[in-house]
Amino acid sequence: MSIKSSSYTKKVKNELVQMENEKFCCRWAELAAIIHLRGYIILQRKVPVLTIIMDSNSVARYVFKLLKELAVTYPKILHRQSENTLHDYFIIKIEEEVVLKEIFQRLEIKNEHNWVNMPGVSEKLVNNNCCRRSYLRGSFLAGGSINSPESAYHLEILAEYETYAQIIVDLLQGFEIKASLRRRENGYYVYLKSAEGIMEFLRVIKAYPALLYMEEKRVIKSLKNHTNRLVNCDTANLDKISKAAHQQLNSIETIEQLSGLSKLPLTLQTAAKTRRKYPEASLKELAELNQPPLSKSGMNYRLKRINQIAYQLKNKT
Ligand SMILES: [Zn+2]
């Protein structure tokens, strides 16, 4: 019924409700999305009652404000705690007939006794670009959750009904944001996984502090990755150098013990001496240190020959 928000999601929503929509059209679009995603019509003694369930105190107060201004009503807000999860949630209850009539009319809810048979989103509600943004904003406030940008990039909006999930996907598409839709046991999830998609979404719903924070973290993340790559690369190289040098030194030792270095061709003797003198030198350095200096591939060839000879000598005995 309600989603459990992470503290980061709550933070983003708190920031979002600080910045109110100014236009009347947008405020209705926002409220519509909230009711579509978290509104339930129940019958109390055969009379319909609209309840809106939110998991955040600040968003619940914001919905209260919207209702007060748009529908001139002061609904009750009830604070509840789930027995299983001890998770707080807030129920906004609208009972006045005249207020419900106005809301149902705006949202084009025709058969108010049958909530399952829900209408789509009225064209009028999302006709303007400003209202389409607001509808998305309302959807996020009602059913959205977002990961902190320090962890994996993820933003999702839960809608119980496929109709509304699909509308969110379509609206996002209109802003060139590609979203995926997945059915899970408690409803339909619209989700964004790419950093670009999430940042664009935050821009569309005007969640500017969250957007800035994400941009900042993303820069730091990419710098970190870059440094890590450099460090890894250096370590890998060092490992390779020392492993190769280690093997060459072993081979030289083997040859010395089994046949004597003097049995080697002069060019290989010199290469072996150079390696012994400079055990930590890279191949390139070694080639330059050799007397006479060699090309890297020339040095490589000689050291390989030394390894081969050592191998042959060892396998003879
Ligand atoms: Zn508007």
CSV table of N, CA and C in Angstrom, one decimal, residues 240-241 243-245 247-248 251-252 267-268 270-272 274-275 281-290 292-309:
chain,number,residue,atom,x,y,z
A,240,LYS,N,54.1,-7.1,-13.2
A,240,LYS,CA,54.6,-7.8,-14.4
A,240,LYS,C,56.1,-7.7,-14.4
A,241,ILE,N,56.6,-6.5,-14.2
A,241,ILE,CA,58.0,-6.2,-14.2
A,241,ILE,C,58.7,-7.1,-13.2
A,243,LYS,N,57.7,-9.8,-11.7
A,243,LYS,CA,57.6,-11.2,-12.0
A,243,LYS,C,58.6,-11.7,-13.1
A,244,ALA,N,58.6,-10.9,-14.1
A,244,ALA,CA,59.5,-11.2,-15.3
A,244,ALA,C,61.0,-11.2,-14.8
A,245,ALA,N,61.3,-10.1,-14.0
A,245,ALA,CA,62.7,-10.0,-13.6
A,245,ALA,C,63.1,-11.1,-12.7
A,247,GLN,N,61.9,-14.1,-12.7
A,247,GLN,CA,62.1,-15.4,-13.5
A,247,GLN,C,63.5,-15.3,-14.2
A,248,GLN,N,63.8,-14.1,-14.7
A,248,GLN,CA,65.1,-14.0,-15.4
A,248,GLN,C,66.3,-14.2,-14.4
A,251,SER,N,66.6,-17.8,-13.8
A,251,SER,CA,67.2,-18.5,-14.9
A,251,SER,C,68.7,-18.3,-14.9
A,252,ILE,N,69.2,-17.1,-14.7
A,252,ILE,CA,70.6,-16.8,-14.7
A,252,ILE,C,71.3,-17.7,-13.6
A,267,THR,N,76.8,-12.1,-26.0
A,267,THR,CA,75.7,-11.2,-26.0
A,267,THR,C,74.8,-11.6,-24.8
A,268,LEU,N,74.6,-12.9,-24.6
A,268,LEU,CA,73.7,-13.3,-23.5
A,268,LEU,C,74.4,-13.1,-22.1
A,270,THR,N,76.4,-10.7,-21.3
A,270,THR,CA,76.2,-9.3,-21.0
A,270,THR,C,74.8,-9.0,-20.5
A,271,ALA,N,73.9,-9.5,-21.2
A,271,ALA,CA,72.5,-9.3,-20.8
A,271,ALA,C,72.2,-9.8,-19.4
A,272,ALA,N,72.8,-11.0,-19.1
A,272,ALA,CA,72.6,-11.6,-17.8
A,272,ALA,C,73.2,-10.7,-16.7
A,274,THR,N,73.8,-7.5,-16.9
A,274,THR,CA,73.0,-6.3,-16.7
A,274,THR,C,71.8,-6.5,-15.8
A,275,ARG,N,71.1,-7.6,-16.1
A,275,ARG,CA,69.9,-7.9,-15.3
A,275,ARG,C,70.3,-8.1,-13.8
A,281,ALA,N,65.1,-3.0,-12.7
A,281,ALA,CA,64.9,-2.2,-13.9
A,281,ALA,C,63.8,-2.8,-14.8
A,282,SER,N,63.1,-2.0,-15.5
A,282,SER,CA,62.1,-2.5,-16.5
A,282,SER,C,62.9,-2.9,-17.7
A,283,LEU,N,62.2,-3.5,-18.6
A,283,LEU,CA,62.8,-4.0,-19.9
A,283,LEU,C,63.4,-2.8,-20.6
A,284,LYS,N,62.7,-1.8,-20.7
A,284,LYS,CA,63.1,-0.6,-21.5
A,284,LYS,C,64.4,0.0,-20.8
A,285,GLU,N,64.4,0.1,-19.5
A,285,GLU,CA,65.6,0.6,-18.8
A,285,GLU,C,66.8,-0.3,-19.0
A,286,LEU,N,66.5,-1.6,-18.9
A,286,LEU,CA,67.5,-2.6,-19.0
A,286,LEU,C,68.2,-2.5,-20.4
A,287,ALA,N,67.4,-2.3,-21.4
A,287,ALA,CA,67.9,-2.2,-22.8
A,287,ALA,C,68.9,-1.1,-22.9
A,288,GLU,N,68.5,0.0,-22.2
A,288,GLU,CA,69.3,1.2,-22.3
A,288,GLU,C,70.6,1.1,-21.5
A,289,LEU,N,70.5,0.3,-20.4
A,289,LEU,CA,71.7,0.1,-19.5
A,289,LEU,C,72.7,-0.9,-20.0
A,290,ASN,N,72.2,-1.7,-21.0
A,290,ASN,CA,73.1,-2.7,-21.5
A,290,ASN,C,74.3,-2.1,-22.3
A,292,PRO,N,76.7,-2.9,-25.4
A,292,PRO,CA,76.1,-1.6,-25.8
A,292,PRO,C,74.6,-1.6,-25.6
A,293,PRO,N,74.1,-0.4,-25.6
A,293,PRO,CA,72.6,-0.3,-25.5
A,293,PRO,C,71.9,-1.0,-26.6
A,294,LEU,N,70.7,-1.6,-26.3
A,294,LEU,CA,70.0,-2.3,-27.2
A,294,LEU,C,68.6,-1.7,-27.4
A,295,SER,N,67.9,-2.3,-28.4
A,295,SER,CA,66.5,-1.9,-28.5
A,295,SER,C,65.7,-2.8,-27.4
A,296,LYS,N,64.5,-2.4,-27.1
A,296,LYS,CA,63.7,-3.1,-26.2
A,296,LYS,C,63.5,-4.5,-26.6
A,297,SER,N,63.2,-4.7,-27.9
A,297,SER,CA,62.9,-6.0,-28.4
A,297,SER,C,64.2,-6.9,-28.4
A,298,GLY,N,65.3,-6.2,-28.7
A,298,GLY,CA,66.6,-6.9,-28.7
A,298,GLY,C,66.9,-7.5,-27.3
A,299,MET,N,66.6,-6.6,-26.3
A,299,MET,CA,66.9,-7.0,-24.9
A,299,MET,C,65.9,-8.1,-24.5
A,300,ASN,N,64.7,-8.0,-25.0
A,300,ASN,CA,63.7,-9.0,-24.7
A,300,ASN,C,64.1,-10.3,-25.2
A,301,TYR,N,64.5,-10.3,-26.4
A,301,TYR,CA,65.0,-11.6,-27.1
A,301,TYR,C,66.0,-12.3,-26.3
A,302,ARG,N,67.0,-11.5,-25.8
A,302,ARG,CA,68.1,-12.1,-25.1
A,302,ARG,C,67.7,-12.7,-23.8
A,303,LEU,N,66.8,-12.0,-23.1
A,303,LEU,CA,66.4,-12.5,-21.8
A,303,LEU,C,65.5,-13.7,-22.0
A,304,LYS,N,64.8,-13.7,-23.1
A,304,LYS,CA,63.9,-14.9,-23.3
A,304,LYS,C,64.8,-16.1,-23.6
A,305,ARG,N,65.9,-15.9,-24.4
A,305,ARG,CA,66.9,-17.0,-24.7
A,305,ARG,C,67.4,-17.5,-23.4
A,306,ILE,N,67.8,-16.6,-22.5
A,306,ILE,CA,68.3,-17.1,-21.2
A,306,ILE,C,67.3,-18.0,-20.4
A,307,ASN,N,66.0,-17.6,-20.5
A,307,ASN,CA,65.0,-18.4,-19.8
A,307,ASN,C,64.9,-19.8,-20.5
A,308,GLN,N,65.0,-19.8,-21.8
A,308,GLN,CA,64.9,-21.0,-22.6
A,308,GLN,C,66.1,-22.0,-22.2
A,309,ILE,N,67.3,-21.4,-22.2
A,309,ILE,CA,68.4,-22.2,-21.9
A,309,ILE,C,68.4,-22.8,-20.5
